CSV table of C-alpha atoms in Angstrom, one decimal:
chain,number,residue,atom,x,y,z
A,38,MET,CA,108.7,125.8,122.0
A,39,HIS,CA,107.5,122.3,121.3
A,40,PRO,CA,106.1,122.0,117.8
A,41,TYR,CA,103.1,119.9,118.8
A,42,VAL,CA,99.8,120.8,120.5
A,43,ILE,CA,97.8,117.8,121.9
A,44,ARG,CA,94.1,118.6,122.2
A,45,ARG,CA,90.6,117.3,121.8
A,46,PRO,CA,89.4,117.5,118.3
A,47,ARG,CA,86.9,120.1,117.1
A,48,GLU,CA,83.5,119.0,115.8
A,49,ASP,CA,84.5,120.1,112.2
A,50,GLU,CA,87.7,117.9,112.2
A,51,GLY,CA,86.1,114.5,111.4
A,52,SER,CA,87.0,114.6,107.8
A,53,ALA,CA,90.6,115.7,108.5
A,54,VAL,CA,91.0,112.8,111.0
A,55,GLY,CA,89.6,110.4,108.5
A,56,GLN,CA,92.1,111.6,105.9
A,57,LEU,CA,94.9,111.4,108.4
A,58,GLN,CA,94.0,107.9,109.4
A,59,ASN,CA,93.9,106.8,105.7
A,60,ARG,CA,97.3,108.3,105.0
A,61,ALA,CA,98.8,106.8,108.2
A,62,TRP,CA,97.4,103.3,107.3
A,63,GLU,CA,99.0,103.5,103.9
A,64,GLN,CA,102.3,104.5,105.4
A,65,ALA,CA,102.2,101.9,108.2
A,66,TYR,CA,100.7,98.9,106.5
A,67,SER,CA,101.8,99.1,102.8
A,68,GLY,CA,103.3,95.7,102.2
A,69,LEU,CA,101.3,94.1,105.1
A,70,LEU,CA,97.7,94.8,104.1
A,71,PRO,CA,96.1,95.1,100.6
A,72,ALA,CA,95.7,98.6,99.2
A,73,ARG,CA,91.9,98.4,99.6
A,74,PHE,CA,92.4,99.3,103.2
A,75,TRP,CA,93.3,102.9,102.2
A,76,ASN,CA,91.6,103.3,98.8
A,77,ALA,CA,88.9,105.9,98.0
A,78,GLU,CA,86.1,103.7,99.5
A,79,ALA,CA,88.1,103.2,102.8
A,80,LEU,CA,88.8,107.0,102.9
A,81,SER,CA,85.1,107.8,102.5
A,82,GLN,CA,84.1,105.3,105.2
A,83,ARG,CA,86.7,106.7,107.6
A,84,GLU,CA,85.6,110.3,107.0
A,85,ALA,CA,82.0,109.4,107.6
A,86,MET,CA,82.9,107.4,110.8
A,87,TRP,CA,84.9,110.3,112.3
A,88,ILE,CA,82.4,113.0,111.2
A,89,HIS,CA,79.7,111.0,113.0
A,90,GLY,CA,81.9,110.3,116.1
A,91,PHE,CA,82.8,114.0,116.4
A,92,SER,CA,79.2,115.1,116.3
A,93,THR,CA,79.0,114.8,120.1
A,94,ASP,CA,81.1,116.1,123.0
A,95,THR,CA,81.2,112.5,124.3
A,96,GLY,CA,82.7,111.2,121.1
A,97,ARG,CA,85.4,113.9,121.0
A,98,ALA,CA,86.3,113.5,124.7
A,99,GLN,CA,87.7,110.0,123.9
A,100,VAL,CA,90.1,111.3,121.2
A,101,ARG,CA,93.2,113.4,121.1
A,102,VAL,CA,94.8,115.0,118.0
A,103,ALA,CA,98.3,116.2,117.6
A,104,GLU,CA,98.7,119.4,115.8
A,105,HIS,CA,102.0,120.6,114.3
A,106,GLN,CA,103.0,124.2,113.6
A,107,ASP,CA,105.6,124.5,110.9
A,108,ALA,CA,108.2,127.3,110.6
A,109,ALA,CA,105.8,129.4,108.6
A,110,GLY,CA,103.1,129.2,111.3
A,111,GLN,CA,100.9,126.8,109.4
A,112,ARG,CA,99.0,124.3,111.6
A,113,GLN,CA,98.2,120.7,110.5
A,114,LEU,CA,97.0,117.5,112.1
A,115,ILE,CA,99.8,115.0,112.1
A,116,GLY,CA,98.4,112.3,114.5
A,117,PHE,CA,95.6,111.1,116.7
A,118,ALA,CA,94.7,108.6,119.3
A,119,ALA,CA,91.3,107.2,120.5
A,120,LYS,CA,90.1,105.2,123.5
A,121,GLY,CA,86.9,103.7,124.7
A,122,PRO,CA,85.5,100.8,126.7
A,123,VAL,CA,87.4,97.6,126.5
A,124,GLN,CA,85.9,95.2,123.9
A,125,ASP,CA,87.2,92.0,125.4
A,126,ASP,CA,85.6,90.3,128.3
A,127,ASP,CA,88.7,88.4,129.4
A,128,VAL,CA,91.0,91.2,130.4
A,129,ALA,CA,91.0,93.0,133.7
A,130,VAL,CA,91.0,96.6,132.4
A,131,SER,CA,88.1,98.9,131.5
A,132,THR,CA,89.7,101.0,128.8
A,133,GLN,CA,91.0,100.0,125.4
A,134,LEU,CA,93.3,102.1,123.2
A,135,TYR,CA,91.5,101.7,119.9
A,136,THR,CA,94.0,103.6,117.7
A,137,CYS,CA,97.1,105.7,117.8
A,138,TYR,CA,98.7,107.0,114.5
A,139,VAL,CA,101.3,109.7,113.7
A,140,LEU,CA,102.3,110.4,110.1
A,141,ALA,CA,105.6,108.8,109.2
A,142,GLU,CA,107.5,112.1,108.9
A,143,HIS,CA,106.7,112.7,112.6
A,144,HIS,CA,107.8,109.2,113.9
A,145,GLY,CA,110.4,109.5,116.6
A,146,THR,CA,109.5,113.1,117.5
A,147,GLY,CA,107.6,112.4,120.7
A,148,ALA,CA,104.2,113.3,119.2
A,149,ALA,CA,102.8,109.7,119.7
A,150,SER,CA,104.1,109.6,123.3
A,151,GLN,CA,102.4,112.9,124.0
A,152,LEU,CA,99.1,111.6,122.5
A,153,ILE,CA,99.2,108.4,124.6
A,154,THR,CA,100.1,110.3,127.8
A,155,ASP,CA,97.4,112.9,127.3
A,156,LEU,CA,94.7,110.4,126.4
A,157,LEU,CA,95.4,107.6,128.8
A,158,GLY,CA,97.5,109.2,131.6
A,159,ALA,CA,98.5,106.3,133.8
A,160,GLU,CA,95.3,104.3,133.6
A,161,SER,CA,95.4,100.6,132.8
A,162,ALA,CA,94.4,99.7,129.3
A,163,SER,CA,94.6,97.1,126.5
A,164,LEU,CA,95.2,97.4,122.8
A,165,TRP,CA,95.6,95.2,119.7
A,166,VAL,CA,98.6,95.6,117.4
A,167,PHE,CA,99.8,93.7,114.4
A,168,GLU,CA,102.3,91.1,115.3
A,169,GLY,CA,104.2,92.0,112.2
A,170,ASN,CA,104.6,95.6,113.3
A,171,PRO,CA,107.7,95.6,115.6
A,172,ARG,CA,108.1,99.3,115.7
A,173,ALA,CA,104.6,99.8,117.1
A,174,ARG,CA,105.1,96.9,119.6
A,175,ARG,CA,108.3,98.5,120.9
A,176,PHE,CA,106.5,101.9,121.2
A,177,TYR,CA,103.7,100.4,123.3
A,178,GLU,CA,106.2,98.4,125.4
A,179,LYS,CA,107.9,101.8,126.2
A,180,HIS,CA,104.6,102.9,127.6
A,181,GLY,CA,104.2,99.9,129.9
A,182,PHE,CA,102.2,97.6,127.7
A,183,THR,CA,103.1,93.9,127.5
A,184,ALA,CA,101.8,91.1,125.3
A,185,ASP,CA,99.4,88.9,127.3
A,186,GLY,CA,99.5,85.9,125.0
A,187,LYS,CA,96.2,86.6,123.3
A,188,SER,CA,96.3,86.7,119.5
A,189,CYS,CA,93.8,86.8,116.6
A,190,ASP,CA,94.1,86.0,112.9
A,191,LEU,CA,92.6,89.0,111.2
A,192,GLY,CA,91.6,87.0,108.1
A,193,GLU,CA,89.7,84.5,110.3
A,194,ALA,CA,88.1,87.2,112.4
A,195,GLU,CA,86.9,89.1,109.3
A,196,GLN,CA,86.3,86.0,107.2
A,197,ASP,CA,88.6,87.4,104.6
A,198,GLU,CA,91.0,84.9,102.8
A,199,GLU,CA,93.1,87.8,101.4
A,200,ILE,CA,94.3,88.7,104.9
A,201,ARG,CA,94.4,85.2,106.4
A,202,GLY,CA,97.6,84.7,108.4
A,203,ILE,CA,97.9,88.4,109.4
A,204,LYS,CA,97.9,88.3,113.2
A,205,GLU,CA,97.1,90.8,115.9
A,206,ILE,CA,98.3,90.5,119.4
A,207,ARG,CA,96.8,92.0,122.5
A,208,MET,CA,99.0,94.1,124.8
A,209,VAL,CA,97.9,95.2,128.3
A,210,ARG,CA,99.1,97.8,130.7
A,211,SER,CA,97.6,96.7,134.1
A,212,GLU,CA,99.7,98.6,136.6
A,213,PRO,CA,98.0,101.9,137.4
A,214,GLY,CA,100.6,104.7,137.7
A,215,ARG,CA,103.2,103.0,135.6
A,216,ALA,CA,105.1,105.8,133.8
A,217,PRO,CA,106.4,105.5,130.3
A,218,VAL,CA,110.0,104.7,129.8
A,219,GLN,CA,111.8,107.5,127.9
């Protein structure tokens, strides 16, 4: 039996996904971003955002959660992914992968691959990833995404001197039906 169940979130799971995202950000970006990105205020904002987003069937339809069952039968959310309309007008896809996170203790287990596969299937899509996150970039490459040359300085985009110089790159998967490499 595989230890993960990939499913749509329930309406009452917005707070749990906000907490999960906050923890995943701290795990993934500690040393890259300032701690204010996962402090109590950030947590409160994330919980509110996901609670609001999960208040409709439409909002939940664009998200998948990964649930893990431990040896004692306890279930907990360990990852999630969300998609929506592409936010860039210069890319020939209609879907953007907004986020995909799995807690560090579940990296390399296949949970993130299951999330991406269930959420996107084989559809073409774009995403933005930190240039300084080689692990995530390799993961997305495994799933058919390639950097398209577009980049953005996060500090310039957010008008935030503290994060100036931190770059995101855009990756695109434009071949419908391209299967992930295992």
